[in-house]
GROMACS .gro file of N, CA and C in nm:
model
  294
    1MET      N    1   2.369  -1.609   0.101
    1MET     CA    2   2.369  -1.746   0.053
    1MET      C    3   2.225  -1.798   0.049
    2SER      N    4   2.200  -1.875  -0.052
    2SER     CA    5   2.069  -1.936  -0.063
    2SER      C    6   2.067  -2.066   0.017
    3PRO      N    7   1.951  -2.124   0.042
    3PRO     CA    8   1.945  -2.249   0.118
    3PRO      C    9   2.019  -2.364   0.051
    4THR      N   10   2.038  -2.359  -0.081
    4THR     CA   11   2.108  -2.466  -0.151
    4THR      C   12   2.259  -2.448  -0.148
    5GLY      N   13   2.307  -2.337  -0.092
    5GLY     CA   14   2.450  -2.315  -0.082
    5GLY      C   15   2.506  -2.225  -0.190
    6GLY      N   16   2.428  -2.196  -0.292
    6GLY     CA   17   2.472  -2.109  -0.400
    6GLY      C   18   2.449  -1.963  -0.364
    7PRO      N   19   2.482  -1.874  -0.455
    7PRO     CA   20   2.458  -1.733  -0.427
    7PRO      C   21   2.309  -1.702  -0.419
    8ALA      N   22   2.274  -1.613  -0.331
    8ALA     CA   23   2.133  -1.577  -0.313
    8ALA      C   24   2.087  -1.491  -0.430
    9GLN      N   25   1.964  -1.512  -0.471
    9GLN     CA   26   1.907  -1.432  -0.579
    9GLN      C   27   1.854  -1.302  -0.520
   10PRO      N   28   1.884  -1.189  -0.586
   10PRO     CA   29   1.827  -1.064  -0.536
   10PRO      C   30   1.677  -1.061  -0.558
   11PRO      N   31   1.603  -0.985  -0.477
   11PRO     CA   32   1.458  -0.978  -0.495
   11PRO      C   33   1.425  -0.913  -0.629
   12SER      N   34   1.313  -0.950  -0.684
   12SER     CA   35   1.271  -0.896  -0.812
   12SER      C   36   1.231  -0.749  -0.797
   13VAL      N   37   1.273  -0.668  -0.891
   13VAL     CA   38   1.249  -0.524  -0.885
   13VAL      C   39   1.112  -0.488  -0.943
   14TRP      N   40   1.069  -0.561  -1.045
   14TRP     CA   41   0.948  -0.522  -1.118
   14TRP      C   42   0.821  -0.519  -1.035
   15PRO      N   43   0.793  -0.616  -0.948
   15PRO     CA   44   0.670  -0.605  -0.868
   15PRO      C   45   0.672  -0.484  -0.775
   16LEU      N   46   0.788  -0.457  -0.715
   16LEU     CA   47   0.798  -0.340  -0.627
   16LEU      C   48   0.783  -0.210  -0.704
   17LEU      N   49   0.843  -0.205  -0.823
   17LEU     CA   50   0.831  -0.086  -0.906
   17LEU      C   51   0.686  -0.064  -0.949
   18ALA      N   52   0.616  -0.172  -0.984
   18ALA     CA   53   0.476  -0.161  -1.023
   18ALA      C   54   0.389  -0.114  -0.906
   19LEU      N   55   0.415  -0.166  -0.786
   19LEU     CA   56   0.338  -0.123  -0.669
   19LEU      C   57   0.363   0.023  -0.636
   20TYR      N   58   0.489   0.066  -0.644
   20TYR     CA   59   0.522   0.204  -0.614
   20TYR      C   60   0.457   0.298  -0.715
   21THR      N   61   0.464   0.262  -0.842
   21THR     CA   62   0.403   0.344  -0.946
   21THR      C   63   0.251   0.350  -0.929
   22LEU      N   64   0.191   0.237  -0.901
   22LEU     CA   65   0.047   0.233  -0.877
   22LEU      C   66   0.009   0.318  -0.756
   23GLY      N   67   0.089   0.311  -0.651
   23GLY     CA   68   0.064   0.393  -0.532
   23GLY      C   69   0.071   0.542  -0.562
   24ARG      N   70   0.170   0.582  -0.642
   24ARG     CA   71   0.181   0.724  -0.680
   24ARG      C   72   0.061   0.768  -0.762
   25ILE      N   73   0.020   0.685  -0.856
   25ILE     CA   74  -0.094   0.721  -0.941
   25ILE      C   75  -0.223   0.729  -0.859
   26LEU      N   76  -0.244   0.632  -0.770
   26LEU     CA   77  -0.366   0.633  -0.688
   26LEU      C   78  -0.369   0.752  -0.593
   27LEU      N   79  -0.255   0.787  -0.537
   27LEU     CA   80  -0.248   0.902  -0.447
   27LEU      C   81  -0.278   1.031  -0.522
   28ALA      N   82  -0.221   1.046  -0.641
   28ALA     CA   83  -0.248   1.166  -0.722
   28ALA      C   84  -0.395   1.172  -0.761
   29ALA      N   85  -0.451   1.059  -0.802
   29ALA     CA   86  -0.592   1.057  -0.843
   29ALA      C   87  -0.684   1.091  -0.725
   30ALA      N   88  -0.652   1.040  -0.607
   30ALA     CA   89  -0.733   1.069  -0.489
   30ALA      C   90  -0.726   1.218  -0.454
   31LEU      N   91  -0.609   1.277  -0.463
   31LEU     CA   92  -0.596   1.419  -0.432
   31LEU      C   93  -0.668   1.506  -0.534
   32VAL      N   94  -0.656   1.471  -0.661
   32VAL     CA   95  -0.727   1.547  -0.765
   32VAL      C   96  -0.877   1.537  -0.742
   33ALA      N   97  -0.926   1.417  -0.713
   33ALA     CA   98  -1.070   1.400  -0.688
   33ALA      C   99  -1.114   1.480  -0.566
   34LEU      N  100  -1.034   1.478  -0.461
   34LEU     CA  101  -1.068   1.555  -0.341
   34LEU      C  102  -1.072   1.704  -0.370
   35LEU      N  103  -0.976   1.753  -0.444
   35LEU     CA  104  -0.976   1.896  -0.477
   35LEU      C  105  -1.094   1.933  -0.566
   36TRP      N  106  -1.131   1.845  -0.657
   36TRP     CA  107  -1.247   1.872  -0.742
   36TRP      C  108  -1.375   1.875  -0.658
   37LEU      N  109  -1.384   1.785  -0.559
   37LEU     CA  110  -1.502   1.785  -0.472
   37LEU      C  111  -1.507   1.911  -0.385
   38LEU      N  112  -1.390   1.964  -0.351
   38LEU     CA  113  -1.386   2.085  -0.269
   38LEU      C  114  -1.407   2.212  -0.352
   39GLY      N  115  -1.423   2.198  -0.482
   39GLY     CA  116  -1.456   2.313  -0.565
   39GLY      C  117  -1.342   2.366  -0.650
   40LEU      N  118  -1.225   2.308  -0.641
   40LEU     CA  119  -1.113   2.352  -0.724
   40LEU      C  120  -1.105   2.258  -0.843
   41GLY      N  121  -1.195   2.280  -0.940
   41GLY     CA  122  -1.206   2.189  -1.052
   41GLY      C  123  -1.118   2.225  -1.169
   42SER      N  124  -1.130   2.143  -1.269
   42SER     CA  125  -1.063   2.163  -1.398
   42SER      C  126  -0.911   2.159  -1.385
   43PHE      N  127  -0.844   2.243  -1.462
   43PHE     CA  128  -0.699   2.238  -1.472
   43PHE      C  129  -0.626   2.276  -1.342
   44PRO      N  130  -0.667   2.380  -1.270
   44PRO     CA  131  -0.599   2.411  -1.143
   44PRO      C  132  -0.608   2.296  -1.041
   45GLY      N  133  -0.723   2.229  -1.036
   45GLY     CA  134  -0.738   2.116  -0.945
   45GLY      C  135  -0.644   2.002  -0.981
   46LEU      N  136  -0.629   1.978  -1.110
   46LEU     CA  137  -0.537   1.876  -1.157
   46LEU      C  138  -0.392   1.911  -1.120
   47LEU      N  139  -0.355   2.035  -1.147
   47LEU     CA  140  -0.217   2.077  -1.116
   47LEU      C  141  -0.187   2.073  -0.967
   48PHE      N  142  -0.277   2.126  -0.884
   48PHE     CA  143  -0.254   2.124  -0.740
   48PHE      C  144  -0.256   1.982  -0.685
   49GLY      N  145  -0.342   1.898  -0.739
   49GLY     CA  146  -0.345   1.758  -0.695
   49GLY      C  147  -0.214   1.687  -0.725
   50LEU      N  148  -0.161   1.708  -0.845
   50LEU     CA  149  -0.033   1.648  -0.880
   50LEU      C  150   0.080   1.706  -0.796
   51LEU      N  151   0.075   1.836  -0.774
   51LEU     CA  152   0.180   1.901  -0.694
   51LEU      C  153   0.177   1.853  -0.549
   52LEU      N  154   0.059   1.838  -0.491
   52LEU     CA  155   0.048   1.791  -0.353
   52LEU      C  156   0.081   1.643  -0.340
   53SER      N  157   0.063   1.567  -0.446
   53SER     CA  158   0.090   1.423  -0.438
   53SER      C  159   0.240   1.393  -0.426
   54MET      N  160   0.325   1.484  -0.473
   54MET     CA  161   0.470   1.459  -0.465
   54MET      C  162   0.521   1.448  -0.322
   55PRO      N  163   0.501   1.551  -0.237
   55PRO     CA  164   0.551   1.535  -0.100
   55PRO      C  165   0.477   1.428  -0.020
   56LEU      N  166   0.347   1.412  -0.048
   56LEU     CA  167   0.273   1.308   0.025
   56LEU      C  168   0.321   1.168  -0.011
   57SER      N  169   0.350   1.145  -0.138
   57SER     CA  170   0.401   1.013  -0.175
   57SER      C  171   0.541   0.992  -0.119
   58PHE      N  172   0.618   1.099  -0.106
   58PHE     CA  173   0.751   1.087  -0.047
   58PHE      C  174   0.740   1.037   0.097
   59VAL      N  175   0.639   1.082   0.169
   59VAL     CA  176   0.621   1.042   0.309
   59VAL      C  177   0.545   0.909   0.319
   60LEU      N  178   0.434   0.897   0.248
   60LEU     CA  179   0.347   0.781   0.265
   60LEU      C  180   0.401   0.654   0.200
   61LEU      N  181   0.475   0.667   0.094
   61LEU     CA  182   0.525   0.549   0.022
   61LEU      C  183   0.671   0.518   0.055
   62ARG      N  184   0.721   0.575   0.163
   62ARG     CA  185   0.863   0.555   0.197
   62ARG      C  186   0.899   0.408   0.219
   63PRO      N  187   0.821   0.330   0.293
   63PRO     CA  188   0.860   0.189   0.313
   63PRO      C  189   0.873   0.112   0.181
   64LEU      N  190   0.780   0.136   0.091
   64LEU     CA  191   0.786   0.069  -0.039
   64LEU      C  192   0.905   0.117  -0.121
   65ARG      N  193   0.932   0.248  -0.115
   65ARG     CA  194   1.046   0.303  -0.187
   65ARG      C  195   1.177   0.248  -0.131
   66ASP      N  196   1.184   0.232   0.000
   66ASP     CA  197   1.305   0.176   0.061
   66ASP      C  198   1.328   0.031   0.017
   67LYS      N  199   1.220  -0.048   0.011
   67LYS     CA  200   1.232  -0.187  -0.036
   67LYS      C  201   1.277  -0.190  -0.182
   68LEU      N  202   1.223  -0.100  -0.262
   68LEU     CA  203   1.261  -0.092  -0.403
   68LEU      C  204   1.408  -0.055  -0.417
   69THR      N  205   1.454   0.039  -0.337
   69THR     CA  206   1.595   0.079  -0.342
   69THR      C  207   1.686  -0.036  -0.301
   70GLU      N  208   1.648  -0.109  -0.197
   70GLU     CA  209   1.727  -0.225  -0.153
   70GLU      C  210   1.732  -0.332  -0.262
   71ALA      N  211   1.620  -0.357  -0.327
   71ALA     CA  212   1.616  -0.458  -0.433
   71ALA      C  213   1.704  -0.416  -0.551
   72MET      N  214   1.701  -0.288  -0.584
   72MET     CA  215   1.785  -0.239  -0.695
   72MET      C  216   1.933  -0.247  -0.659
   73ALA      N  217   1.967  -0.216  -0.533
   73ALA     CA  218   2.107  -0.223  -0.490
   73ALA      C  219   2.155  -0.369  -0.489
   74ALA      N  220   2.071  -0.460  -0.441
   74ALA     CA  221   2.109  -0.602  -0.440
   74ALA      C  222   2.127  -0.654  -0.582
   75ARG      N  223   2.041  -0.611  -0.671
   75ARG     CA  224   2.052  -0.652  -0.812
   75ARG      C  225   2.181  -0.598  -0.873
   76SER      N  226   2.217  -0.476  -0.839
   76SER     CA  227   2.339  -0.416  -0.890
   76SER      C  228   2.462  -0.491  -0.841
   77VAL      N  229   2.464  -0.528  -0.713
   77VAL     CA  230   2.577  -0.602  -0.657
   77VAL      C  231   2.588  -0.738  -0.725
   78THR      N  232   2.476  -0.805  -0.746
   78THR     CA  233   2.478  -0.936  -0.811
   78THR      C  234   2.528  -0.925  -0.954
   79ARG      N  235   2.484  -0.822  -1.026
   79ARG     CA  236   2.529  -0.805  -1.165
   79ARG      C  237   2.678  -0.774  -1.172
   80LYS      N  238   2.727  -0.691  -1.080
   80LYS     CA  239   2.870  -0.660  -1.078
   80LYS      C  240   2.953  -0.783  -1.047
   81ALA      N  241   2.905  -0.865  -0.954
   81ALA     CA  242   2.977  -0.987  -0.918
   81ALA      C  243   2.979  -1.086  -1.035
   82SER      N  244   2.865  -1.101  -1.103
   82SER     CA  245   2.863  -1.194  -1.215
   82SER      C  246   2.947  -1.142  -1.331
   83LYS      N  247   2.950  -1.011  -1.350
   83LYS     CA  248   3.034  -0.953  -1.455
   83LYS      C  249   3.182  -0.975  -1.423
   84ALA      N  250   3.221  -0.957  -1.297
   84ALA     CA  251   3.359  -0.981  -1.257
   84ALA      C  252   3.396  -1.128  -1.273
   85ASP      N  253   3.303  -1.217  -1.240
   85ASP     CA  254   3.326  -1.361  -1.256
   85ASP      C  255   3.344  -1.397  -1.404
   86LEU      N  256   3.261  -1.340  -1.489
   86LEU     CA  257   3.273  -1.365  -1.633
   86LEU      C  258   3.406  -1.314  -1.687
   87ARG      N  259   3.445  -1.195  -1.645
   87ARG     CA  260   3.574  -1.141  -1.689
   87ARG      C  261   3.689  -1.230  -1.643
   88ALA      N  262   3.680  -1.281  -1.520
   88ALA     CA  263   3.786  -1.368  -1.468
   88ALA      C  264   3.791  -1.498  -1.547
   89ARG      N  265   3.675  -1.554  -1.581
   89ARG     CA  266   3.673  -1.678  -1.658
   89ARG      C  267   3.725  -1.655  -1.800
   90LEU      N  268   3.691  -1.542  -1.858
   90LEU     CA  269   3.741  -1.512  -1.992
   90LEU      C  270   3.892  -1.488  -1.992
   91LYS      N  271   3.940  -1.434  -1.881
   91LYS     CA  272   4.084  -1.409  -1.867
   91LYS      C  273   4.161  -1.537  -1.841
   92GLY      N  274   4.092  -1.638  -1.793
   92GLY     CA  275   4.155  -1.768  -1.769
   92GLY      C  276   4.197  -1.789  -1.624
   93THR      N  277   4.150  -1.706  -1.533
   93THR     CA  278   4.182  -1.725  -1.392
   93THR      C  279   4.055  -1.758  -1.316
   94ASP      N  280   4.073  -1.812  -1.197
   94ASP     CA  281   3.959  -1.840  -1.112
   94ASP      C  282   3.935  -1.730  -1.011
   95ASP      N  283   4.029  -1.639  -1.000
   95ASP     CA  284   4.020  -1.531  -0.901
   95ASP      C  285   3.958  -1.409  -0.968
   96PRO      N  286   3.833  -1.369  -0.933
   96PRO     CA  287   3.769  -1.255  -1.000
   96PRO      C  288   3.830  -1.122  -0.962
   97ILE      N  289   3.915  -1.118  -0.858
   97ILE     CA  290   3.972  -0.990  -0.816
   97ILE      C  291   4.088  -0.947  -0.905
   98SER      N  292   4.169  -1.042  -0.947
   98SER     CA  293   4.288  -1.004  -1.025
   98SER      C  294   4.260  -0.974  -1.168
   0.00000   0.00000   0.00000
């Protein structure tokens, strides 16, 4: 419930998605740069940097990914509830379950 008594708005997904995507890109770029500095340049450095960024982002970006998942789940629940409410109103009843 929101402070006004109406249904609570789910958190916005787009800022979290943008942060997660930016984090993945920055992590991959940092690993590629590190590998290039260590002497593994050109295409192999790029491939290994991208490959190593996958498990590292899975571990390092977990809190942000969890928030994004929660926001997407809350948005899904809200959309399903509003869809059920619309169907109930179109059907002519006030009970969204029937």
